mmCIF file of C-alpha atoms in Angstrom:
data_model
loop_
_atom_site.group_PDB
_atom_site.id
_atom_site.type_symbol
_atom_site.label_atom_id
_atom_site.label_comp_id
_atom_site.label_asym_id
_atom_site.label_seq_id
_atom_site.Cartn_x
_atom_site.Cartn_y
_atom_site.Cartn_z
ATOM 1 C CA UNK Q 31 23.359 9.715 6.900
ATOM 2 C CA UNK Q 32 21.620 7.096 8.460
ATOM 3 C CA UNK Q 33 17.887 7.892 7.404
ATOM 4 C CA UNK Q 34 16.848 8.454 3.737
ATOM 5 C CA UNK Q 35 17.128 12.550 3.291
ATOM 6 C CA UNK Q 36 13.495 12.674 1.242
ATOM 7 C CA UNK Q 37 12.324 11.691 4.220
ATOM 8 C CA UNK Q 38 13.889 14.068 6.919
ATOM 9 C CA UNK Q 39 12.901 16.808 4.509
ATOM 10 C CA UNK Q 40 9.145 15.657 4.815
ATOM 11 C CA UNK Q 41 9.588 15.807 8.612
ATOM 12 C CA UNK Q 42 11.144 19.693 8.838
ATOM 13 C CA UNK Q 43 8.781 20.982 5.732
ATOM 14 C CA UNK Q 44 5.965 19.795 8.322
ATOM 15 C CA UNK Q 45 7.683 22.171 11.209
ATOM 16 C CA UNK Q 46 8.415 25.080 8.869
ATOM 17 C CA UNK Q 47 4.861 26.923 8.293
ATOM 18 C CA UNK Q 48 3.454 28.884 11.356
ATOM 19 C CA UNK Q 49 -0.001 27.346 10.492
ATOM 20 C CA UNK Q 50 1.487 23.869 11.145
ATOM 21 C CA UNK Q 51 2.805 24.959 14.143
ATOM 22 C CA UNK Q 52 -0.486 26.024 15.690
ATOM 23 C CA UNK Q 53 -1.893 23.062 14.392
ATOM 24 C CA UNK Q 54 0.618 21.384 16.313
ATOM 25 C CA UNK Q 55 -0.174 23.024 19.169
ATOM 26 C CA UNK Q 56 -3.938 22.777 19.361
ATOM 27 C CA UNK Q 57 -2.765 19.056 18.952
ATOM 28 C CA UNK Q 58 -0.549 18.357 22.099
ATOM 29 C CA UNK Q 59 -3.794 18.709 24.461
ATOM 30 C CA UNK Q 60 -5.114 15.325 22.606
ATOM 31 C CA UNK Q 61 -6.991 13.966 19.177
ATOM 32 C CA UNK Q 62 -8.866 16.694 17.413
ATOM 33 C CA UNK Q 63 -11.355 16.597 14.616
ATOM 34 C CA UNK Q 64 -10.662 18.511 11.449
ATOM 35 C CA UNK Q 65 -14.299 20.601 12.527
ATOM 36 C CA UNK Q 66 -12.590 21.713 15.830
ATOM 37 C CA UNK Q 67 -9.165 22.635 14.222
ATOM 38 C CA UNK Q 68 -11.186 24.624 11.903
ATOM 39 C CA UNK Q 69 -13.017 26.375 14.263
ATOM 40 C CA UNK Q 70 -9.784 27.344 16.417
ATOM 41 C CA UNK Q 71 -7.808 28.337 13.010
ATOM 42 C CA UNK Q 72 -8.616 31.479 10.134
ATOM 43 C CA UNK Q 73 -8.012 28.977 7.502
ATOM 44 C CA UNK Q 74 -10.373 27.866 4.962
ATOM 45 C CA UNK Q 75 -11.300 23.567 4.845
ATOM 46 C CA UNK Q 76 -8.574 23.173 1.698
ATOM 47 C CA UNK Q 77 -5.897 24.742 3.720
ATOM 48 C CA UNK Q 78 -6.326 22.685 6.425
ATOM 49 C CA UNK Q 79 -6.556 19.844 4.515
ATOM 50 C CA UNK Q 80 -3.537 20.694 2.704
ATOM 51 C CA UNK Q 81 -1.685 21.465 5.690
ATOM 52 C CA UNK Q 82 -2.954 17.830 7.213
ATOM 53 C CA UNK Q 83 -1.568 16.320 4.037
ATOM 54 C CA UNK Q 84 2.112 17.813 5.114
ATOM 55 C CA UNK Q 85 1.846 16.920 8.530
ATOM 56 C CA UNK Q 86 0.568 13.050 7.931
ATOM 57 C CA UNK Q 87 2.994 12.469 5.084
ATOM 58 C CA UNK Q 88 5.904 13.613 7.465
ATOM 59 C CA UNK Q 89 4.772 10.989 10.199
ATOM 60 C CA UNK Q 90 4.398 13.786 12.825
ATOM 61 C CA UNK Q 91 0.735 13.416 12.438
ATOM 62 C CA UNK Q 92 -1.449 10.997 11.818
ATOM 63 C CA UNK Q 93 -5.362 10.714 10.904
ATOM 64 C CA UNK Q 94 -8.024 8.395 10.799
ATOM 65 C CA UNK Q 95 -11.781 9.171 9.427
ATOM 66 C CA UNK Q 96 -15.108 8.757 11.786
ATOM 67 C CA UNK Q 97 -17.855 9.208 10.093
ATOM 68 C CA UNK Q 98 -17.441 12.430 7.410
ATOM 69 C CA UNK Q 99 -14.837 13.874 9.428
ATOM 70 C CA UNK Q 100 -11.293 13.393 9.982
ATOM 71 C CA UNK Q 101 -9.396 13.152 13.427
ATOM 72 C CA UNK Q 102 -5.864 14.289 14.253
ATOM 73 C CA UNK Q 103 -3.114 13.506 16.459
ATOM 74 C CA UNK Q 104 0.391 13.790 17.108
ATOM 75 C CA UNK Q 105 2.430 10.238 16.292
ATOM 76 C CA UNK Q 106 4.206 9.511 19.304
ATOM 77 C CA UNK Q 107 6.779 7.429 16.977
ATOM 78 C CA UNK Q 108 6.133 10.283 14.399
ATOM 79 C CA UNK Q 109 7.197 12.922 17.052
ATOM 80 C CA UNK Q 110 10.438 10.750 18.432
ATOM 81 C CA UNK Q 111 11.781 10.342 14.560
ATOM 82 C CA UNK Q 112 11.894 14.192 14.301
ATOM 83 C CA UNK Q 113 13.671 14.312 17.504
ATOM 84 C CA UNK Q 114 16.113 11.479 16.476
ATOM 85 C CA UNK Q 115 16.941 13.492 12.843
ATOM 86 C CA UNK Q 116 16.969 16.984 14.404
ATOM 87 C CA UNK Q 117 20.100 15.276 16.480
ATOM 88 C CA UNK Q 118 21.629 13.470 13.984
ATOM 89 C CA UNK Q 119 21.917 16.428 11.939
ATOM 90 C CA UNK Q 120 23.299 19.016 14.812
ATOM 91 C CA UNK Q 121 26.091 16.228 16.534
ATOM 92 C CA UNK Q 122 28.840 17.524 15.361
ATOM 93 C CA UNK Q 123 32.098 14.793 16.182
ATOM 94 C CA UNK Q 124 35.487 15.045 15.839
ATOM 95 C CA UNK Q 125 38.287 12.618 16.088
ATOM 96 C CA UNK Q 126 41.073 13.477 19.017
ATOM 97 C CA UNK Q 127 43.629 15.306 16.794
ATOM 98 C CA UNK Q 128 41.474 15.945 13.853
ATOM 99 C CA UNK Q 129 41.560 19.413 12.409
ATOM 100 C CA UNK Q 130 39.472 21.344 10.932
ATOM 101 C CA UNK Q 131 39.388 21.201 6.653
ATOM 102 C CA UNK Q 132 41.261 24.858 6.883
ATOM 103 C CA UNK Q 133 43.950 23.610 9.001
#
């Protein structure tokens, strides 16, 4: 594979938790501060910032402090990475005249 598999796994860990995902979601409208996600979610300040960790160390996300808070929003090049692996992983190519391994 062309990208470093640590890495990929960071990127799908960050899309497989339904909190991230609504996280996610609350982020496609724009930059949020940690206050409003935590107003808008049923998760306690650790969880979120857990879950922040995940997203920001995948790329997906990224942060940057104001202040006391923290503010969120989706990476653009973060968001076009996941894309590229998520395809790199599901082309499946064959050869003309290649069989299958049970041929």
């Amino acid at each position: 594979m062309e990208h470093d598999e640590k890495k990929i796994a960071a990127v799908f860990k960050a899309f497989c938790d339904e909190n991230r995902i609504r996280i996610l979601r609350l982020l496609l409208s724009g930059e949020k501060c940690a206050c409003k996600l935590l107003e808008e979610l049923s998760i306690s300040q650790p969880t979120l910032s857990h879950h922040m960790k995940i997203l920001c160390d995948s790329g997906v996300v990224v942060g940057r402090k104001e202040g006391k808070w923290m503010h969120y929003s989706i990476s653009s090049e973060g968001a076009e990475d996941a894309v590229k692996y998520l395809q790199e992983l599901t082309n499946v190519t064959c050869s003309d005249g290649e069989k299958s391994c049970c041929e």
